[in-house]
Every structure is written in structure tokens, then in C-alpha cells.
Short mmCIF file of N, CA and C in Angstrom, two decimals:
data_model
loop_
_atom_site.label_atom_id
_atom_site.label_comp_id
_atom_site.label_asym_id
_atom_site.label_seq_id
_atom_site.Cartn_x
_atom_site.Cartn_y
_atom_site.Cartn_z
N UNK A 1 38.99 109.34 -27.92
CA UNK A 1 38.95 107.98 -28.43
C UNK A 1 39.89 107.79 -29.61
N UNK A 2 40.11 108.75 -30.41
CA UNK A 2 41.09 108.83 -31.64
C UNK A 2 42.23 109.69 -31.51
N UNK A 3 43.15 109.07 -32.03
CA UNK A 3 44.36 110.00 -31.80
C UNK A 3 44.69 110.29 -33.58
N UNK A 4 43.77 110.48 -34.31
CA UNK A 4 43.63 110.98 -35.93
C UNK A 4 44.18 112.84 -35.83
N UNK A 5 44.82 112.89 -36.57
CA UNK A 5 44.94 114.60 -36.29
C UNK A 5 44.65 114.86 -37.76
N UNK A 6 44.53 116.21 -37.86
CA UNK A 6 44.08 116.96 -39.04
C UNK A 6 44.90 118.57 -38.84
N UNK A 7 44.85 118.73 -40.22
CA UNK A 7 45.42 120.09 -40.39
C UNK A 7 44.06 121.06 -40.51
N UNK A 8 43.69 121.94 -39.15
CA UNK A 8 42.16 122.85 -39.26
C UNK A 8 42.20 123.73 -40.13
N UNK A 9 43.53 124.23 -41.01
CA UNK A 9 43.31 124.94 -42.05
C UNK A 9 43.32 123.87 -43.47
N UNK A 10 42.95 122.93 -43.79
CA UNK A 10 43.18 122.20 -44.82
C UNK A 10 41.38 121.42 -44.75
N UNK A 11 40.48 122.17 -45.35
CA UNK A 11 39.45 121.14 -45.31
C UNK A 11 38.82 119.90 -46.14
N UNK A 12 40.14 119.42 -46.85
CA UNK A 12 39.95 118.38 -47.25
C UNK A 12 40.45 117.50 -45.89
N UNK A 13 41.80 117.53 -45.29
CA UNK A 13 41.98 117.10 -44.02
C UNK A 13 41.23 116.87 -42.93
N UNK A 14 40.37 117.64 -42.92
CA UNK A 14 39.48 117.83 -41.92
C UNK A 14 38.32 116.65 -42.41
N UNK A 15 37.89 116.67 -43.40
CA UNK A 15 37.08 115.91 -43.51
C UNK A 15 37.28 114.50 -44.08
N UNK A 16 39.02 114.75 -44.09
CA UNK A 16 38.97 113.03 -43.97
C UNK A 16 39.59 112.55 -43.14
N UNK A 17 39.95 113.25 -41.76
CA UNK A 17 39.90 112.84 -40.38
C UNK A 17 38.81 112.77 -40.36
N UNK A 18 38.07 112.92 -40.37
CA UNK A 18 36.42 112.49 -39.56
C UNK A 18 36.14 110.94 -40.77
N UNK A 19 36.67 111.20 -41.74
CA UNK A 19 36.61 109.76 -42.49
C UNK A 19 37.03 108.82 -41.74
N UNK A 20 38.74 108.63 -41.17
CA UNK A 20 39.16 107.82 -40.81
C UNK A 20 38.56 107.27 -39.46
N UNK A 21 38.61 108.51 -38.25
CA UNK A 21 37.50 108.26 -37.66
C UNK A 21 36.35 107.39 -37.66
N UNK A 22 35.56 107.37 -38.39
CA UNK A 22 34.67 106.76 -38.66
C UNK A 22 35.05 105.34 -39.08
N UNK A 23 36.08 104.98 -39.96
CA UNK A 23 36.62 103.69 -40.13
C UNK A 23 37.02 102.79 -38.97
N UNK A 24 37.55 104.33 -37.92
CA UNK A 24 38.26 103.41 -36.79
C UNK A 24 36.90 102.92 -36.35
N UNK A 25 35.94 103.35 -35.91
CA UNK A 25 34.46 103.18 -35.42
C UNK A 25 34.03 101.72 -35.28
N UNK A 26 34.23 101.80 -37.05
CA UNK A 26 33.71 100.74 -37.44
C UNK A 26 34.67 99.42 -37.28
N UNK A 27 35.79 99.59 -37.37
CA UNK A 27 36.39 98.60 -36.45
C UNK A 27 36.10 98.49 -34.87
N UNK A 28 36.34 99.12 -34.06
CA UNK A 28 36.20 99.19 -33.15
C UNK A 28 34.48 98.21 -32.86
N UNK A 29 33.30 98.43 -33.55
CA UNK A 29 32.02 97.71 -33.10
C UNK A 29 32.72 96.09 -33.69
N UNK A 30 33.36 95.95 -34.58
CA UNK A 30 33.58 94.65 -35.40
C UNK A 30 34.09 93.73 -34.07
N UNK A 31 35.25 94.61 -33.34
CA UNK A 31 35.47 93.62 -32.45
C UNK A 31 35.47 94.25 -30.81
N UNK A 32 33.99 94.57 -31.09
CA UNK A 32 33.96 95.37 -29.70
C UNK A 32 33.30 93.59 -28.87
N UNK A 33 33.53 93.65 -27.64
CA UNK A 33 32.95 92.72 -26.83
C UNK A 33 31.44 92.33 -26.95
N UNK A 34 31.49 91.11 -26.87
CA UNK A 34 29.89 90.76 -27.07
C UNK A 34 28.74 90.80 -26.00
N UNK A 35 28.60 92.18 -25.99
CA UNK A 35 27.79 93.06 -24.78
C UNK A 35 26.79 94.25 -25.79
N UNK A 36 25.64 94.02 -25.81
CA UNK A 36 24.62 95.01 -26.28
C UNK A 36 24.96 96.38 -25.50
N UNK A 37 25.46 96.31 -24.76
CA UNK A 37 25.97 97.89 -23.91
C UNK A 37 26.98 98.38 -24.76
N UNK A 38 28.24 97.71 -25.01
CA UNK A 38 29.10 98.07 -25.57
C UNK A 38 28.93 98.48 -26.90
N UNK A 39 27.99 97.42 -27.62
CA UNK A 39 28.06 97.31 -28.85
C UNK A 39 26.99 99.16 -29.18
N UNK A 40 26.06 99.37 -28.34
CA UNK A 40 25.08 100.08 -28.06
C UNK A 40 26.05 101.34 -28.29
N UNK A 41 27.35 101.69 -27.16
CA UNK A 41 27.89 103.02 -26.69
C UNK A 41 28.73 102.94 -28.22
N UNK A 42 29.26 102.11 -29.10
CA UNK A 42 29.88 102.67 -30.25
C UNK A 42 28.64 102.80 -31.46
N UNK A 43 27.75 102.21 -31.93
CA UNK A 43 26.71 102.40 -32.59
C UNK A 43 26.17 103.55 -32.21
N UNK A 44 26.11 104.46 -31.16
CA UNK A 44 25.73 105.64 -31.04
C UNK A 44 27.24 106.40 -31.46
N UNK A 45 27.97 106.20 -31.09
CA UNK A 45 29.13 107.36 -31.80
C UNK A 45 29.06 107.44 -33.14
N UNK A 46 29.08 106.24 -33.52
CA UNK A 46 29.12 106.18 -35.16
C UNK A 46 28.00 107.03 -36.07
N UNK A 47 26.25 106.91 -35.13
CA UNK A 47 25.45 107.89 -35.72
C UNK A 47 25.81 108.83 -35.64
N UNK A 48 26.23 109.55 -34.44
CA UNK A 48 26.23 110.95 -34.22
C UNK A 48 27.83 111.33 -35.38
N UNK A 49 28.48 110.34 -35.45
CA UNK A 49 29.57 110.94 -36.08
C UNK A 49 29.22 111.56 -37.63
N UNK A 50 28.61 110.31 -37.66
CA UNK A 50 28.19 110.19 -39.76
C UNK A 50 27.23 111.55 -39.69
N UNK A 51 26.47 111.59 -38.58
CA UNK A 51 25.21 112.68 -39.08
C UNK A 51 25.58 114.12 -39.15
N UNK A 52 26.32 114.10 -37.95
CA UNK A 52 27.53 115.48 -38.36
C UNK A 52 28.17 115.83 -39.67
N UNK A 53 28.50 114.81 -39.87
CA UNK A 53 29.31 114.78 -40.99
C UNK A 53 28.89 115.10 -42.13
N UNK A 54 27.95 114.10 -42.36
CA UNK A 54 26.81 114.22 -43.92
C UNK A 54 26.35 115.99 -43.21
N UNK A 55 26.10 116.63 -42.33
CA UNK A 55 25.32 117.80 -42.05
C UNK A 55 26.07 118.81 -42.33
N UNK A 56 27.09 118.84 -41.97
CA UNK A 56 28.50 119.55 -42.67
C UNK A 56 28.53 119.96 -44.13
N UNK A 57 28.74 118.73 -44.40
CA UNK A 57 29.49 118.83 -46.04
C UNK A 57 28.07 119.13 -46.14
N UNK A 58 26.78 118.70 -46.33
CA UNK A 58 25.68 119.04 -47.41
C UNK A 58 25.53 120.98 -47.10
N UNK A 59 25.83 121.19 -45.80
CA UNK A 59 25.84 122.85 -45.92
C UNK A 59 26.49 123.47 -46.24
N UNK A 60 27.84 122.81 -46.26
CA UNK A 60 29.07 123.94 -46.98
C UNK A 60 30.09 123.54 -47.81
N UNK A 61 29.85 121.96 -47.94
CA UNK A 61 31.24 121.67 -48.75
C UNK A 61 30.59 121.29 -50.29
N UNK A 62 29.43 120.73 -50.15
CA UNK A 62 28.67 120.33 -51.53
C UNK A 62 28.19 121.81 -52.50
N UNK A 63 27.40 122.68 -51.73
CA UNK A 63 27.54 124.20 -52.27
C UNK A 63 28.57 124.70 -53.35
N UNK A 64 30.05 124.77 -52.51
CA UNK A 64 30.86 125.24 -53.13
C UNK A 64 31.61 124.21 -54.60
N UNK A 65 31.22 122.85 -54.20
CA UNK A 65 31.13 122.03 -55.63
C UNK A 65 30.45 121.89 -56.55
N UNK A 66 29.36 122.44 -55.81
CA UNK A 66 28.25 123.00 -57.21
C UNK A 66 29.01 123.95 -58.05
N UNK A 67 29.41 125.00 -57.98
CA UNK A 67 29.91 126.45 -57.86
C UNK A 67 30.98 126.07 -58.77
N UNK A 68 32.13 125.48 -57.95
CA UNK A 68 33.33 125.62 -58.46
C UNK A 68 34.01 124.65 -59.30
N UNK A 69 33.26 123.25 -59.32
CA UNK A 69 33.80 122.31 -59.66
C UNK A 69 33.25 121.99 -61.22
N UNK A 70 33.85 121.44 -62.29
CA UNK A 70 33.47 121.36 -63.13
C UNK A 70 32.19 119.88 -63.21
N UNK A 71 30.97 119.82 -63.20
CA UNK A 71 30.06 118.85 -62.77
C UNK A 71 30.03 118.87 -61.86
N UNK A 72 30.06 120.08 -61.29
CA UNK A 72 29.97 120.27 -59.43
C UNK A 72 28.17 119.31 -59.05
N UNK A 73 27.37 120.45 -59.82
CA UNK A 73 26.33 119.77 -59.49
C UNK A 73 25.59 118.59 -59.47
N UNK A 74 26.07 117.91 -60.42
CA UNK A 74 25.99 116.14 -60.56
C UNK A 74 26.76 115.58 -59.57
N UNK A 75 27.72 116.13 -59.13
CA UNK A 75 28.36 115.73 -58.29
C UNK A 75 27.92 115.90 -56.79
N UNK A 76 27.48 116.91 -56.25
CA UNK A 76 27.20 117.19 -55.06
C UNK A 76 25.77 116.98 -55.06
N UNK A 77 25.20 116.55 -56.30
CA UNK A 77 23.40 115.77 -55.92
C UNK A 77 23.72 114.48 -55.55
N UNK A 78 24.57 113.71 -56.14
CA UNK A 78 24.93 112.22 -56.12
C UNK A 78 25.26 112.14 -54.52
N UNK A 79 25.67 113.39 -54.19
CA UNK A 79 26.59 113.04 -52.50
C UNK A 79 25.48 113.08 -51.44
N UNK A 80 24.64 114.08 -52.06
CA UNK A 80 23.66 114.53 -51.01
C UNK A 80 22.07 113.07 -51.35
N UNK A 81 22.40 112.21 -52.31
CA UNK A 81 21.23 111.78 -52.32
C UNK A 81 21.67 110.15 -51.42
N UNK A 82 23.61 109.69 -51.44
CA UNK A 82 23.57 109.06 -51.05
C UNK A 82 23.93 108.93 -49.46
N UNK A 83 24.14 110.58 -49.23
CA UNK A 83 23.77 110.66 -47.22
C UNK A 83 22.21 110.98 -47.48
N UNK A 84 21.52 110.68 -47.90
CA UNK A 84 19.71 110.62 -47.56
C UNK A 84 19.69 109.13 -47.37
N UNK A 85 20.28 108.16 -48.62
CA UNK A 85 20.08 106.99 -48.27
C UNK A 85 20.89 106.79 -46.90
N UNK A 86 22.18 106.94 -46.36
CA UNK A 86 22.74 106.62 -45.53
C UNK A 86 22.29 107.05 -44.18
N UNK A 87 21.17 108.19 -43.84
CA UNK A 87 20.67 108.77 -43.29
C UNK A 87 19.07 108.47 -42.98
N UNK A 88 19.30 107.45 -43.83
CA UNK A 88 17.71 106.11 -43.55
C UNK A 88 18.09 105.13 -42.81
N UNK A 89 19.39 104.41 -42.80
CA UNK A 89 19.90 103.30 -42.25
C UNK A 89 20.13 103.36 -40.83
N UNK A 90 20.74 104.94 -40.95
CA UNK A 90 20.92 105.57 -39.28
C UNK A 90 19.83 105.51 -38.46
N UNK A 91 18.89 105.94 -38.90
CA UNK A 91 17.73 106.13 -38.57
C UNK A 91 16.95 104.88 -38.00
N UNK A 92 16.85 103.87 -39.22
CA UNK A 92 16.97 102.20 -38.49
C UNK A 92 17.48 102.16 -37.56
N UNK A 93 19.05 102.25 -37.51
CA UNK A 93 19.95 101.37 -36.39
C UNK A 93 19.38 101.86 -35.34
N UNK A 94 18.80 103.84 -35.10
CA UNK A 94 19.11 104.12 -34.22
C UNK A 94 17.10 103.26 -33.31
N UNK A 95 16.43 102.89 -33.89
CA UNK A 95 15.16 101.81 -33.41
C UNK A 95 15.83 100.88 -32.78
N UNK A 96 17.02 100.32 -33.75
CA UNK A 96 16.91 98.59 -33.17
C UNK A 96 17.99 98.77 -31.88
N UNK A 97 17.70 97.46 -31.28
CA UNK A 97 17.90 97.15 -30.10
C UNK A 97 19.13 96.11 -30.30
N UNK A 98 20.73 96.54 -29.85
CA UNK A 98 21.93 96.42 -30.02
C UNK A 98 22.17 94.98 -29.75
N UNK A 99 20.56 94.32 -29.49
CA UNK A 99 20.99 92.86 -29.05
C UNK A 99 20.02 92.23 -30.37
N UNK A 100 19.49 92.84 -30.81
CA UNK A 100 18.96 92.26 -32.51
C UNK A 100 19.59 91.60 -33.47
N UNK A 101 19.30 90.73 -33.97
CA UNK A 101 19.70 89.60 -34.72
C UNK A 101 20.62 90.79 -35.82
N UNK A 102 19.39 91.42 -36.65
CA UNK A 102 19.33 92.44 -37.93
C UNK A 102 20.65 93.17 -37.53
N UNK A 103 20.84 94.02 -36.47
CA UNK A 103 21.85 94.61 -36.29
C UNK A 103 22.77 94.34 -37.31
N UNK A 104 23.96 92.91 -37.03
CA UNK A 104 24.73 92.92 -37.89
C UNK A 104 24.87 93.17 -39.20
N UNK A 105 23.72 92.68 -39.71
CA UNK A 105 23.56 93.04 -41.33
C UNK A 105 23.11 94.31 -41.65
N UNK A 106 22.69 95.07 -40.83
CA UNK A 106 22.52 96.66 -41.00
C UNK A 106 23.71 97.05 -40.57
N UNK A 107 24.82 97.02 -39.82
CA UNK A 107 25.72 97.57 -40.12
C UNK A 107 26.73 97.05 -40.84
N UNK A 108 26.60 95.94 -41.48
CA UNK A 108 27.67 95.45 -42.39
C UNK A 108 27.44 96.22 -43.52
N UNK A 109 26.10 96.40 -43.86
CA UNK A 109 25.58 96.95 -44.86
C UNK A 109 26.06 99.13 -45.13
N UNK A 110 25.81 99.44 -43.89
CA UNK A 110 26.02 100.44 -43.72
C UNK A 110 27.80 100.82 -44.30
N UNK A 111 28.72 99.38 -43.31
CA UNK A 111 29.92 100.20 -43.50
C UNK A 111 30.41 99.44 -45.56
N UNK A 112 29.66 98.77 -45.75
CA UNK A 112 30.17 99.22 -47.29
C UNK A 112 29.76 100.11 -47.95
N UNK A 113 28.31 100.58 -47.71
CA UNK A 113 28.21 101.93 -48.29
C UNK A 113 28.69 103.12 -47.87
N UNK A 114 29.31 102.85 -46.81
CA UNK A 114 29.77 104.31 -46.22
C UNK A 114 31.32 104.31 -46.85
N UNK A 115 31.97 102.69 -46.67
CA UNK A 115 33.24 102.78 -47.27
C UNK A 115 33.36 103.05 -49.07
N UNK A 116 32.24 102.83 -49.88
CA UNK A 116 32.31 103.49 -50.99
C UNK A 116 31.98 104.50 -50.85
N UNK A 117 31.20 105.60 -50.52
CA UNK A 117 30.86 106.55 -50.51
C UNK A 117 32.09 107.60 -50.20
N UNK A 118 32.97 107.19 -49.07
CA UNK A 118 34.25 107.87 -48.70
C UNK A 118 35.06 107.41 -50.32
N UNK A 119 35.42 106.66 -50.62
CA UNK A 119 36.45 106.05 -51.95
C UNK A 119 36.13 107.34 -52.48
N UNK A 120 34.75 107.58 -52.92
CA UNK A 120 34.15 108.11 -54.16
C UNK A 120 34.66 110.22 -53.66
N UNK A 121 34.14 110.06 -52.73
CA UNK A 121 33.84 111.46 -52.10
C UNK A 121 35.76 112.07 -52.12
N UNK A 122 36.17 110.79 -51.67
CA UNK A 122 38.09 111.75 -51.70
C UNK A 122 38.69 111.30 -53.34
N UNK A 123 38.16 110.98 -53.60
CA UNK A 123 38.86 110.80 -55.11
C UNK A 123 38.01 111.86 -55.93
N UNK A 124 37.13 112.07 -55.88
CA UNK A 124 36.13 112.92 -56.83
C UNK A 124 36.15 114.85 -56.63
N UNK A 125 35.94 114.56 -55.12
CA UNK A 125 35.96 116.02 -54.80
C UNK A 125 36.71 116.36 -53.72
N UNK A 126 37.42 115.55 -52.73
CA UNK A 126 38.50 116.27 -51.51
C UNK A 126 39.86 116.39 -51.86
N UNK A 127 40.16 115.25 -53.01
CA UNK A 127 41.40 115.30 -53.52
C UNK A 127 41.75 116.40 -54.72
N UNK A 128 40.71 117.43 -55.33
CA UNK A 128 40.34 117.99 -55.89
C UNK A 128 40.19 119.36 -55.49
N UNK A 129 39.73 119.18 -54.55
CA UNK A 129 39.57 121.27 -53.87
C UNK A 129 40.58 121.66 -54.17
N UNK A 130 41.64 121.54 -54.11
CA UNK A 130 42.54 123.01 -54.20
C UNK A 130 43.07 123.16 -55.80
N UNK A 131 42.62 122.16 -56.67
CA UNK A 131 43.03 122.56 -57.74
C UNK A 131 41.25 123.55 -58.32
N UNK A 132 40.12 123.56 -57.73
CA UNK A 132 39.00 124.29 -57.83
C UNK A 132 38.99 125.48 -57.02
N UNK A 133 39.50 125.76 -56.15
CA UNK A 133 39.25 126.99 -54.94
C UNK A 133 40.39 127.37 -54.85
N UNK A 134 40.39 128.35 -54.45
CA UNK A 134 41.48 129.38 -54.05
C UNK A 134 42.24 129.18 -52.45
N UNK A 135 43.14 130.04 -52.28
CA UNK A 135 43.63 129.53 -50.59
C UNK A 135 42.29 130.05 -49.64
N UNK A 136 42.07 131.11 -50.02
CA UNK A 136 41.44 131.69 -48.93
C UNK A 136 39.90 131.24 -49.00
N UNK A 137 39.32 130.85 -50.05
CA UNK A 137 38.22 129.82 -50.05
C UNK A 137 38.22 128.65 -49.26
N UNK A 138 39.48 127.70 -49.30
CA UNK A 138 40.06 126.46 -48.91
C UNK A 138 39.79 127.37 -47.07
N UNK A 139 40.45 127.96 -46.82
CA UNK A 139 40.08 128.52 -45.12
C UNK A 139 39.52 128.65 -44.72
N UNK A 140 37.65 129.40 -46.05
CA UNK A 140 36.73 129.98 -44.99
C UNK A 140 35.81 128.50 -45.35
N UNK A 141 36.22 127.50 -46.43
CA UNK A 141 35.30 126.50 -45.99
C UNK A 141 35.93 125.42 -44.63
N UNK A 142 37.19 125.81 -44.34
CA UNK A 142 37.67 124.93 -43.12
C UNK A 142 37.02 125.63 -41.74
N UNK A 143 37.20 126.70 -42.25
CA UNK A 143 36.86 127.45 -40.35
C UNK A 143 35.01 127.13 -40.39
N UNK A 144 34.68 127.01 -41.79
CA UNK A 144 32.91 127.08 -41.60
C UNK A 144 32.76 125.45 -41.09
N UNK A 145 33.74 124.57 -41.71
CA UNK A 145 33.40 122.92 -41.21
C UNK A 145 33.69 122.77 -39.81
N UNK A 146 34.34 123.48 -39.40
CA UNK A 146 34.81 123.38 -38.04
C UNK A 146 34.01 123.90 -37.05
N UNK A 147 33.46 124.76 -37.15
CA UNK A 147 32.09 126.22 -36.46
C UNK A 147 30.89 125.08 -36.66
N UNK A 148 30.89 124.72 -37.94
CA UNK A 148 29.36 124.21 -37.97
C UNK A 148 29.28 122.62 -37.99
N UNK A 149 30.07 122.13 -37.15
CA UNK A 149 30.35 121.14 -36.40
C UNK A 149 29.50 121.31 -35.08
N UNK A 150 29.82 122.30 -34.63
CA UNK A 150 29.53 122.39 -33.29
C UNK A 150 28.22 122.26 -33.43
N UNK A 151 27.15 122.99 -34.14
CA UNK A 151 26.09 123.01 -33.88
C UNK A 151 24.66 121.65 -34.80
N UNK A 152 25.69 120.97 -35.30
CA UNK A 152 25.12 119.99 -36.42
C UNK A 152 24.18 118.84 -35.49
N UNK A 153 23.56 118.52 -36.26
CA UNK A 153 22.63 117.65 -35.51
C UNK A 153 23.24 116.37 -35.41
N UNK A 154 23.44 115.32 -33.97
CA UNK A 154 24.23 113.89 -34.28
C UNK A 154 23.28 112.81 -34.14
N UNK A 155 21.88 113.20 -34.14
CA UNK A 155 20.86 112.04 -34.54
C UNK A 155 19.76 112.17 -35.36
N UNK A 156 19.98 111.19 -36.37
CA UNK A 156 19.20 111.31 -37.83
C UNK A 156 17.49 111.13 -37.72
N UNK A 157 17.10 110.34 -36.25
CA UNK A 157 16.14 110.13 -36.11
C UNK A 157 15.41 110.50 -34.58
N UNK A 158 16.30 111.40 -34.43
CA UNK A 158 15.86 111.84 -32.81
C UNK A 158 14.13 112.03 -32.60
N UNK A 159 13.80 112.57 -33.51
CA UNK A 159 12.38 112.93 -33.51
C UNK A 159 11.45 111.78 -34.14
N UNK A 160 11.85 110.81 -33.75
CA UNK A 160 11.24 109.35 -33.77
C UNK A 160 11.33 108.53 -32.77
N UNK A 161 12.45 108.67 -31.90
CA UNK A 161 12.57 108.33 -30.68
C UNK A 161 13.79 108.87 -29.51
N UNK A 162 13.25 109.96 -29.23
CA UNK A 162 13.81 110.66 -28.72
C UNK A 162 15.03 110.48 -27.29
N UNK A 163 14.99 109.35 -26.95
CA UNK A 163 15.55 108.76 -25.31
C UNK A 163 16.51 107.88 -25.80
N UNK A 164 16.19 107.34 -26.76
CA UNK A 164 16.89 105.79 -27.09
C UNK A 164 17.69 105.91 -28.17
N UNK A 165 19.19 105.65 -28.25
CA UNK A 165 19.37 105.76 -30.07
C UNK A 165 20.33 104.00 -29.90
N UNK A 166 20.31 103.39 -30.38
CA UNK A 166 20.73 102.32 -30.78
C UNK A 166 20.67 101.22 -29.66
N UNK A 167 19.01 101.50 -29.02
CA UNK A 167 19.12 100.45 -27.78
C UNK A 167 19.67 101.21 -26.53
N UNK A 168 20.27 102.38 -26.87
CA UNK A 168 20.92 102.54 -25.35
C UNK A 168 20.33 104.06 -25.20
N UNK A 169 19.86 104.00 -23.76
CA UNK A 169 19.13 105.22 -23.39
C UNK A 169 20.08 106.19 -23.16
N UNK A 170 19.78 107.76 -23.82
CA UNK A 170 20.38 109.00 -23.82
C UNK A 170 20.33 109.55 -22.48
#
């Protein structure tokens, strides 16, 4: 669906291809066709994308900003408390039914907090790693974002309704 590339040894790259990604997303529902199916099959990419994502960084990229960064830890609580909030909303969307009034304003809502949250996250700490970490740090947190991709969870609320995530059955 994206033709975004990333450098897999650079994990600030990496994780802001999955940023842009996600921007495209969110364009993409803005002027996706006015079909609850459609609107349904990108509102599920977009959870599974973000939940990956927030699942990622809170296991291996926020850690090492604790660690290495000067206010690492103020910093990587602030990140991790605002994918909890963002990880409530998911959780909503993924109940409502893609032909719901609410919809729109839950995801209008969503993509400004998600679009500050990215501002904040590459100015604060992605634009920042390599003047905190070393090369070979910078590698083993790229090869770990990349590995633990694979196995990350892409629904925030699966175990609330397990068949259905945004109106459209799994």
C-alpha cells in the first residue's frame, strides 16, 4: 500500500517510516469513498499500524531513552503515557461501527493527537539518537524494531471483541 522506504539499519528511519505511513493512512480514510466497508478496511490498518508501533518503541526504543538520554525518563514516561491514552481511542474505534455518526470525530480527534505526538517524538528523541547512542547500539535497537515487529500485537482491544475491529469482521 506504501511505497515509504526506510534505511533497516537507521532506527530513527525506521520509525519514522511507520510515521509517515501512518499519515498516509490517515489521508487515505479522509478521502476514502463513502462506504463503511472501505472506510472499515483502512480504520483497521491504521489500528493495527499504531498498535505495533506504540508496542515497539514502549519495548525497546523508550528503555534505551531512559538510559541514555539526558531526561530520558521524563521523557519516555510522557511517550508511554500518551500511547495509553492513544491506545484507549483505538480501542473505541475498534467497537464502533464504520457507519457511526461518532466515527468522524474520533478519528479527527485521534489524528491530531497522533500528529502531535509524532512532532514531539522526532524532535525530542528520533532526531536525537545518534547524538545519545553509539553505532552499534543505533543497529541492535534497529534489528530489535524490526524482529519485534513481527510479533507485536495489532489490536489494542482484541480481547473485548474479538471478530470485529472497526465494524468489519476479522
Amino acid at each position: 500500500m506504501s511505497n515509504i522506504k526506510a534505511d533497516y539499519s537507521d532506527p530513527a528511519e525506521l520509525l519514522k517510516a511507520d510515521h509517515r505511513l501512518v499519515e498516509q493512512l490517515f489521508n487515505d480514510i479522509k478521502i476514502a469513498k463513502d462506504t463503511a466497508t472501505e472506510r472499515g478496511l483502512i480504520l483497521n490498518r491504521i489500528i493495527e499500524e499504531l498498535t505495533q508501533h506504540a508496542s515497539v518503541e514502549e519495548k525497546y526504543l523508550y528503555p534505551l531513552v531512559r538510559r541514555r538520554f539526558p531526561s530520558g525518563a521524563e521523557l519516555a514516561e510522557r511517550s508511554i503515557l500518551e500511547h495509553t491514552d492513544m491506545k484507549r481511542v483505538l480501542g473505541d474505534l475498534c467497537l464502533m461501527d464504520p457507519s457511526d455518526n461518532r466515527l468522524w470525530s474520533s478519528i479527527s480527534a485521534l489524528i491530531a493527537y497522533v500528529t502531535q505526538h509524532v512532532e514531539e517524538e522526532e524532535r525530542d528523541i528520533l532526531d536525537k539518537l545518534k547524538d545519545h547512542c553509539d553505532p552499534a547500539m543505533l543497529q541492535s535497537l534497529a534489528h530489535a524494531l524490526l524482529q519485534g515487529k513481527d510479533g507485536a500485537p495489532v489490536h489494542p482491544a482484541r480481547n473485548l471483541h474479538p471478530h470485529v475491529v472497526g465494524g468489519v469482521p476479522l
